[in-house]
Amino acid sequence: MYEVGSGGSSEFDISKAEMSTMDFEFINQDGAPYGTEQLQGQYWLANLIFTYCPSVCPTMTPNMERLQTAMNAEGVEMSFISFTVDPERDTAEALYSYGSNVGADFASWQFLTGYTTEQITEFAAESFKTPVQHIDGSEDIVHSTSFFLVDPDGNVIRKYDGLQSNQESIIVDLMNTVN
């Protein structure tokens, strides 16, 4: 799948994979319903995280925050969505605290929960073609480290490395794609 968009407008282009997000309505960090309806007609960048993550999330979440800050500074209007893969522990209150601790601007970044583990596993598989898997005897949960850009029609058109420390190429691609 990484090579699908190699002939497109950027190295991140996965639009030829013809992926689209499932309709959803979950609960955000404020305990309010949030989903497809609120995101309709806009670009949004999504990732999968969980607050107890011992491995990749402590890198991915600050990287997402830096992208949000860069887009805000450039006047690029888009939303940022983090779906927890641990909905049993990641309550709205836990996600609010987590987002606050990383400096998320809740005006455009929503942290979502309010579903079952089975529902997020299906959502990730259907929408982003990526697995979510709990590891027996471990606190860790296998999930994608990618950031997925969704267009105003709900199509997944870009895939970025969420662990990439130098984000300049991602910022340039986001600005060129969203604007």
Coordinates of N, CA and C in Angstrom, one line a residue:
M1 N 0.8 -1.2 0.0 CA 0.0 0.0 0.0 C 0.9 1.3 0.0
Y2 N 2.1 1.2 0.5 CA 2.9 2.4 0.6 C 3.3 2.9 -0.8
E3 N 3.3 2.1 -1.8 CA 3.7 2.5 -3.2 C 2.5 2.9 -4.0
V4 N 1.2 2.7 -3.5 CA 0.0 3.0 -4.3 C 0.0 4.3 -5.0
G5 N 0.4 5.4 -4.2 CA 0.3 6.7 -4.7 C 1.6 7.3 -5.3
S6 N 2.6 6.4 -5.6 CA 3.9 6.9 -6.0 C 3.9 7.8 -7.3
G7 N 2.8 7.6 -8.1 CA 2.8 8.4 -9.3 C 2.0 9.7 -9.1
G8 N 1.5 9.9 -7.9 CA 0.7 11.1 -7.6 C 1.4 12.4 -7.4
S9 N 0.8 13.3 -6.7 CA 1.3 14.6 -6.5 C 2.4 14.7 -5.4
S10 N 2.5 13.6 -4.6 CA 3.5 13.6 -3.6 C 3.8 12.2 -3.1
E11 N 4.9 12.1 -2.4 CA 5.2 10.7 -1.9 C 4.2 10.2 -0.9
F12 N 3.4 11.1 -0.4 CA 2.4 10.7 0.6 C 1.0 10.3 0.1
D13 N 0.8 10.4 -1.2 CA -0.5 10.3 -1.8 C -0.9 8.8 -1.9
I14 N -2.0 8.5 -1.2 CA -2.6 7.2 -1.3 C -4.0 7.2 -1.8
S15 N -4.3 8.3 -2.5 CA -5.7 8.5 -3.0 C -6.1 7.4 -4.0
K16 N -5.2 6.8 -4.7 CA -5.5 5.7 -5.7 C -5.9 4.4 -4.9
A17 N -5.7 4.3 -3.6 CA -6.1 3.2 -2.8 C -7.6 3.2 -2.6
E18 N -8.2 4.3 -2.9 CA -9.7 4.5 -2.8 C -10.2 4.1 -1.4
M19 N -9.6 4.6 -0.4 CA -10.0 4.4 1.0 C -10.9 5.5 1.4
S20 N -12.0 5.1 2.2 CA -12.8 6.2 2.7 C -13.2 5.8 4.2
T21 N -13.5 6.8 4.9 CA -13.9 6.5 6.3 C -15.3 6.1 6.5
M22 N -15.6 5.3 7.4 CA -16.9 4.9 7.8 C -17.6 6.1 8.5
D23 N -18.9 6.2 8.3 CA -19.6 7.2 9.1 C -19.5 6.8 10.6
F24 N -19.3 7.8 11.4 CA -19.2 7.6 12.9 C -19.7 8.7 13.7
E25 N -20.1 8.4 14.9 CA -20.4 9.4 15.9 C -19.9 8.8 17.3
F26 N -18.9 9.4 17.8 CA -18.3 8.9 19.1 C -18.4 10.0 20.1
I27 N -17.7 10.0 21.2 CA -17.7 11.0 22.2 C -16.3 11.6 22.3
N28 N -16.3 13.0 22.4 CA -15.0 13.6 22.4 C -14.5 13.9 23.9
Q29 N -13.4 14.5 24.0 CA -12.8 14.8 25.4 C -13.7 15.6 26.3
D30 N -14.7 16.2 25.8 CA -15.6 17.0 26.6 C -16.9 16.2 26.9
G31 N -16.9 14.9 26.5 CA -18.1 14.1 26.7 C -19.2 14.4 25.7
A32 N -19.0 15.1 24.7 CA -20.0 15.5 23.7 C -19.9 14.6 22.4
P33 N -21.0 14.4 21.8 CA -21.0 13.6 20.6 C -20.2 14.3 19.5
Y34 N -19.4 13.5 18.8 CA -18.6 14.1 17.7 C -18.3 13.1 16.6
G35 N -18.5 13.5 15.4 CA -18.2 12.5 14.3 C -18.3 13.1 12.9
T36 N -18.7 12.2 12.0 CA -18.7 12.5 10.6 C -19.5 13.8 10.3
E37 N -20.6 14.0 11.0 CA -21.4 15.2 10.7 C -20.6 16.5 11.0
Q38 N -19.8 16.5 12.0 CA -19.0 17.7 12.4 C -17.8 17.9 11.4
L39 N -17.4 16.8 10.8 CA -16.2 16.9 10.0 C -16.5 17.1 8.5
Q40 N -17.8 17.0 8.2 CA -18.2 17.1 6.8 C -17.8 18.4 6.1
G41 N -17.2 18.3 4.9 CA -16.8 19.5 4.2 C -15.5 20.0 4.6
Q42 N -14.7 19.3 5.4 CA -13.4 19.8 5.8 C -12.3 18.7 5.7
Y43 N -11.1 19.1 5.7 CA -10.0 18.2 5.8 C -9.7 17.9 7.2
W44 N -9.3 16.7 7.5 CA -8.9 16.3 8.9 C -7.8 15.3 8.9
L45 N -7.0 15.4 9.9 CA -5.8 14.5 10.0 C -6.1 13.6 11.2
A46 N -6.1 12.3 11.0 CA -6.4 11.3 12.0 C -5.3 10.4 12.4
N47 N -5.3 10.0 13.7 CA -4.4 9.0 14.1 C -5.0 8.1 15.2
L48 N -4.3 7.0 15.6 CA -4.8 6.1 16.6 C -3.8 6.2 17.7
I49 N -4.3 6.4 18.9 CA -3.4 6.5 20.1 C -4.1 5.8 21.3
F50 N -3.4 5.8 22.4 CA -4.0 5.5 23.7 C -3.2 6.1 24.8
T51 N -3.8 6.6 25.9 CA -3.1 7.4 26.9 C -2.1 6.6 27.7
Y52 N -2.3 5.3 27.8 CA -1.3 4.4 28.6 C -0.2 3.9 27.7
C53 N -0.1 4.3 26.5 CA 0.8 3.7 25.5 C 2.2 3.8 26.0
P54 N 2.9 2.7 26.1 CA 4.3 2.7 26.6 C 5.3 2.8 25.5
S55 N 4.9 2.9 24.2 CA 5.9 2.9 23.1 C 5.8 4.1 22.2
V56 N 4.9 4.0 21.2 CA 4.9 5.0 20.1 C 4.1 6.3 20.3
C57 N 3.0 6.2 21.1 CA 2.2 7.4 21.3 C 2.9 8.6 21.9
P58 N 3.8 8.4 22.8 CA 4.6 9.5 23.4 C 5.4 10.3 22.3
T59 N 5.6 9.7 21.2 CA 6.2 10.4 20.1 C 5.2 10.9 19.1
M60 N 4.2 10.1 18.8 CA 3.2 10.5 17.8 C 2.4 11.7 18.3
T61 N 1.9 11.7 19.5 CA 1.0 12.8 20.0 C 1.7 14.2 19.9
P62 N 2.9 14.3 20.4 CA 3.6 15.6 20.3 C 3.9 16.0 18.8
N63 N 4.1 15.0 17.9 CA 4.3 15.3 16.5 C 3.0 15.8 15.9
M64 N 1.8 15.3 16.3 CA 0.5 15.8 15.9 C 0.3 17.2 16.4
E65 N 0.7 17.4 17.6 CA 0.6 18.8 18.2 C 1.4 19.8 17.4
R66 N 2.6 19.4 17.0 CA 3.5 20.3 16.2 C 2.8 20.6 14.8
L67 N 2.2 19.6 14.2 CA 1.5 19.8 13.0 C 0.3 20.7 13.2
Q68 N -0.4 20.5 14.3 CA -1.5 21.4 14.5 C -1.0 22.9 14.7
T69 N 0.0 23.0 15.4 CA 0.6 24.4 15.7 C 1.0 25.0 14.3
A70 N 1.7 24.2 13.5 CA 2.2 24.7 12.2 C 1.0 25.1 11.3
M71 N -0.1 24.3 11.3 CA -1.2 24.6 10.4 C -1.9 25.9 10.9
N72 N -2.1 26.0 12.2 CA -2.7 27.2 12.8 C -1.9 28.4 12.5
A73 N -0.6 28.3 12.6 CA 0.3 29.4 12.3 C 0.2 29.9 10.8
E74 N 0.0 28.9 9.9 CA -0.1 29.2 8.5 C -1.5 29.5 8.1
G75 N -2.5 29.5 9.0 CA -3.8 29.8 8.7 C -4.6 28.7 7.9
V76 N -4.1 27.5 8.0 CA -4.7 26.4 7.3 C -5.8 25.8 8.2
E77 N -7.0 25.9 7.7 CA -8.2 25.4 8.5 C -8.4 23.9 8.2
M78 N -8.2 23.1 9.3 CA -8.4 21.7 9.2 C -8.6 21.2 10.6
S79 N -9.1 20.0 10.8 CA -9.3 19.4 12.1 C -8.3 18.3 12.3
F80 N -8.1 17.9 13.6 CA -7.2 16.9 14.0 C -8.0 15.9 14.9
I81 N -7.9 14.6 14.6 CA -8.7 13.6 15.3 C -7.8 12.5 15.8
S82 N -7.8 12.3 17.1 CA -7.1 11.1 17.7 C -8.2 10.1 18.2
F83 N -8.2 8.9 17.7 CA -9.1 7.9 18.1 C -8.3 7.0 19.1
T84 N -8.9 6.8 20.3 CA -8.2 5.9 21.3 C -8.5 4.5 20.8
V85 N -7.4 3.6 21.0 CA -7.6 2.2 20.8 C -7.8 1.4 22.1
D86 N -7.9 2.2 23.2 CA -8.2 1.6 24.5 C -9.4 2.3 25.1
P87 N -10.6 2.2 24.5 CA -11.8 2.9 25.0 C -12.2 2.5 26.4
E88 N -11.9 1.4 26.9 CA -12.3 1.0 28.3 C -11.6 1.9 29.3
R89 N -10.3 2.2 29.1 CA -9.6 3.0 30.1 C -9.6 4.5 29.7
D90 N -9.6 4.8 28.4 CA -9.5 6.2 27.9 C -10.9 6.8 27.9
T91 N -11.4 7.2 29.0 CA -12.6 8.0 29.1 C -12.5 9.4 28.6
A92 N -13.6 10.1 28.4 CA -13.5 11.5 28.0 C -12.6 12.3 28.9
E93 N -12.7 12.1 30.2 CA -11.9 12.8 31.2 C -10.4 12.5 31.0
A94 N -10.1 11.2 30.8 CA -8.7 10.8 30.6 C -8.1 11.4 29.3
L95 N -8.9 11.5 28.3 CA -8.5 12.1 27.0 C -8.3 13.6 27.1
Y96 N -9.2 14.2 27.9 CA -9.1 15.7 28.1 C -7.8 16.0 28.8
S97 N -7.5 15.2 29.8 CA -6.2 15.4 30.6 C -5.0 15.2 29.7
Y98 N -5.1 14.1 28.9 CA -4.0 13.7 28.0 C -3.8 14.8 27.0
G99 N -4.8 15.3 26.3 CA -4.7 16.4 25.3 C -4.2 17.7 25.9
S100 N -4.7 18.0 27.1 CA -4.2 19.2 27.8 C -2.7 19.1 28.1
N101 N -2.3 17.9 28.5 CA -0.9 17.8 28.8 C 0.1 17.9 27.7
V102 N -0.4 17.6 26.4 CA 0.4 17.8 25.3 C 0.2 19.1 24.6
G103 N -0.6 20.0 25.1 CA -0.8 21.3 24.5 C -1.8 21.3 23.3
A104 N -2.7 20.3 23.2 CA -3.6 20.3 22.1 C -4.6 21.5 22.2
D105 N -4.9 22.1 21.0 CA -5.9 23.1 20.9 C -7.2 22.4 20.6
F106 N -8.0 22.3 21.6 CA -9.3 21.6 21.5 C -10.3 22.3 20.5
A107 N -10.0 23.5 20.1 CA -10.8 24.1 19.1 C -10.8 23.3 17.7
S108 N -9.7 22.7 17.5 CA -9.6 21.9 16.2 C -9.1 20.5 16.4
W109 N -8.8 20.1 17.6 CA -8.3 18.7 17.8 C -9.2 18.0 18.8
Q110 N -9.8 16.9 18.3 CA -10.7 16.1 19.1 C -10.1 14.8 19.5
F111 N -10.2 14.3 20.7 CA -9.8 13.0 21.1 C -11.1 12.2 21.4
L112 N -11.2 11.1 20.6 CA -12.5 10.4 20.6 C -12.4 9.0 21.3
T113 N -13.5 8.7 22.0 CA -13.8 7.5 22.7 C -15.3 7.2 22.6
G114 N -15.8 6.3 23.5 CA -17.2 6.1 23.5 C -17.7 5.0 22.6
Y115 N -16.8 4.0 22.4 CA -17.1 2.9 21.5 C -16.4 1.7 22.2
T116 N -16.7 0.5 21.7 CA -16.0 -0.7 22.2 C -14.7 -1.0 21.5
T117 N -13.9 -1.8 22.0 CA -12.7 -2.2 21.4 C -12.9 -2.9 20.0
E118 N -14.0 -3.6 19.9 CA -14.4 -4.3 18.7 C -14.8 -3.2 17.6
Q119 N -15.5 -2.2 18.1 CA -15.9 -1.1 17.1 C -14.7 -0.3 16.6
I120 N -13.7 0.0 17.4 CA -12.5 0.7 16.9 C -11.6 -0.2 16.1
T121 N -11.6 -1.4 16.4 CA -10.8 -2.4 15.6 C -11.5 -2.4 14.2
E122 N -12.8 -2.5 14.1 CA -13.5 -2.5 12.8 C -13.3 -1.2 12.1
F123 N -13.4 -0.1 12.8 CA -13.3 1.2 12.2 C -11.9 1.4 11.6
A124 N -10.9 1.0 12.3 CA -9.5 1.2 11.8 C -9.3 0.3 10.6
A125 N -9.8 -0.9 10.6 CA -9.6 -1.8 9.5 C -10.4 -1.3 8.3
E126 N -11.6 -0.9 8.5 CA -12.4 -0.4 7.3 C -12.0 0.9 6.8
S127 N -11.7 1.9 7.7 CA -11.4 3.3 7.3 C -10.0 3.5 6.9
F128 N -9.0 2.9 7.6 CA -7.6 3.2 7.4 C -6.8 1.9 6.9
K129 N -7.5 0.8 6.8 CA -6.9 -0.5 6.4 C -5.7 -0.8 7.3
T130 N -5.9 -0.7 8.6 CA -4.8 -0.9 9.5 C -5.4 -1.7 10.7
P131 N -4.6 -2.6 11.3 CA -5.0 -3.4 12.4 C -5.0 -2.7 13.8
V132 N -5.8 -3.1 14.7 CA -5.7 -2.8 16.1 C -5.7 -4.1 16.8
Q133 N -4.7 -4.4 17.6 CA -4.6 -5.7 18.3 C -4.1 -5.6 19.7
H134 N -4.8 -6.1 20.6 CA -4.4 -6.1 22.0 C -3.4 -7.3 22.1
I135 N -2.3 -7.1 22.9 CA -1.3 -8.1 23.1 C -1.5 -8.8 24.4
D136 N -1.7 -10.1 24.4 CA -1.9 -10.8 25.7 C -0.7 -10.6 26.6
G137 N -1.0 -10.3 27.9 CA 0.0 -10.2 28.9 C 0.9 -8.9 28.7
S138 N 0.4 -7.9 28.0 CA 1.1 -6.7 27.8 C 0.2 -5.5 27.9
E139 N 0.7 -4.4 28.3 CA 0.0 -3.1 28.4 C -0.1 -2.5 27.0
D140 N 0.7 -2.9 26.0 CA 0.7 -2.3 24.7 C -0.4 -2.9 23.8
I141 N -0.8 -2.0 22.9 CA -1.8 -2.4 21.9 C -1.2 -2.0 20.5
V142 N -1.1 -3.0 19.7 CA -0.6 -2.8 18.3 C -1.6 -1.9 17.5
H143 N -1.1 -0.8 17.0 CA -1.9 0.1 16.2 C -1.0 0.9 15.2
S144 N -1.6 1.5 14.2 CA -0.8 2.2 13.2 C -0.1 3.4 13.9
T145 N 1.1 3.7 13.3 CA 1.8 4.9 13.7 C 1.7 6.0 12.6
S146 N 0.8 5.8 11.7 CA 0.5 6.7 10.6 C -0.5 7.8 11.0
F147 N -0.3 9.0 10.3 CA -1.3 10.0 10.3 C -2.0 9.9 9.0
F148 N -3.3 10.0 9.0 CA -4.1 9.8 7.8 C -4.9 11.1 7.5
L149 N -4.7 11.7 6.3 CA -5.4 12.9 5.9 C -6.6 12.5 5.1
V150 N -7.8 13.0 5.6 CA -9.1 12.7 5.0 C -9.6 14.0 4.4
D151 N -10.1 13.8 3.2 CA -10.6 15.0 2.4 C -12.0 15.4 2.8
P152 N -12.5 16.5 2.3 CA -13.9 16.9 2.7 C -15.0 15.9 2.4
D153 N -14.7 14.9 1.5 CA -15.7 13.9 1.2 C -15.5 12.6 1.9
G154 N -14.6 12.6 2.9 CA -14.4 11.4 3.7 C -13.4 10.4 3.1
N155 N -12.7 10.8 2.0 CA -11.7 9.9 1.4 C -10.4 10.1 2.1
V156 N -9.7 9.0 2.3 CA -8.4 9.0 2.9 C -7.4 9.2 1.7
I157 N -6.7 10.3 1.7 CA -5.9 10.7 0.5 C -4.4 10.8 0.8
R158 N -4.0 10.8 2.0 CA -2.6 10.9 2.4 C -2.3 10.1 3.6
K159 N -1.1 9.6 3.6 CA -0.6 8.8 4.8 C 0.8 9.3 5.1
Y160 N 1.0 9.7 6.4 CA 2.2 10.3 6.8 C 2.8 9.4 8.0
D161 N 4.1 9.5 8.1 CA 4.8 8.8 9.2 C 4.6 9.6 10.5
G162 N 3.8 9.1 11.4 CA 3.6 9.8 12.7 C 4.8 9.8 13.6
L163 N 5.8 9.0 13.3 CA 7.0 9.0 14.2 C 8.1 9.8 13.6
Q164 N 7.9 10.4 12.4 CA 8.9 11.2 11.8 C 9.2 12.5 12.5
S165 N 10.5 12.7 13.0 CA 10.8 13.8 13.8 C 10.9 15.1 13.0
N166 N 11.4 15.1 11.8 CA 11.5 16.2 10.9 C 10.2 16.2 10.1
Q167 N 9.3 17.2 10.4 CA 8.0 17.2 9.8 C 7.8 18.2 8.7
E168 N 8.9 18.8 8.2 CA 8.8 19.9 7.2 C 8.1 19.4 5.9
S169 N 8.5 18.2 5.4 CA 7.9 17.7 4.2 C 6.4 17.4 4.4
I170 N 6.0 17.0 5.6 CA 4.6 16.8 5.9 C 3.9 18.1 5.9
I171 N 4.4 19.1 6.6 CA 3.8 20.4 6.7 C 3.6 21.0 5.3
V172 N 4.6 20.9 4.4 CA 4.5 21.4 3.0 C 3.4 20.7 2.3
D173 N 3.4 19.3 2.4 CA 2.3 18.6 1.7 C 0.9 18.9 2.3
L174 N 0.8 19.1 3.6 CA -0.5 19.5 4.1 C -0.9 20.8 3.6
M175 N 0.0 21.8 3.6 CA -0.4 23.1 3.1 C -0.8 23.1 1.6
N176 N 0.0 22.3 0.8 CA -0.3 22.3 -0.6 C -1.6 21.5 -0.9
T177 N -1.9 20.5 -0.1 CA -3.1 19.7 -0.3 C -4.4 20.4 0.2
V178 N -4.3 20.9 1.5 CA -5.5 21.5 2.1 C -5.8 22.8 1.5
N179 N -4.8 23.6 1.2 CA -5.1 25.0 0.6 C -5.4 24.9 -0.8

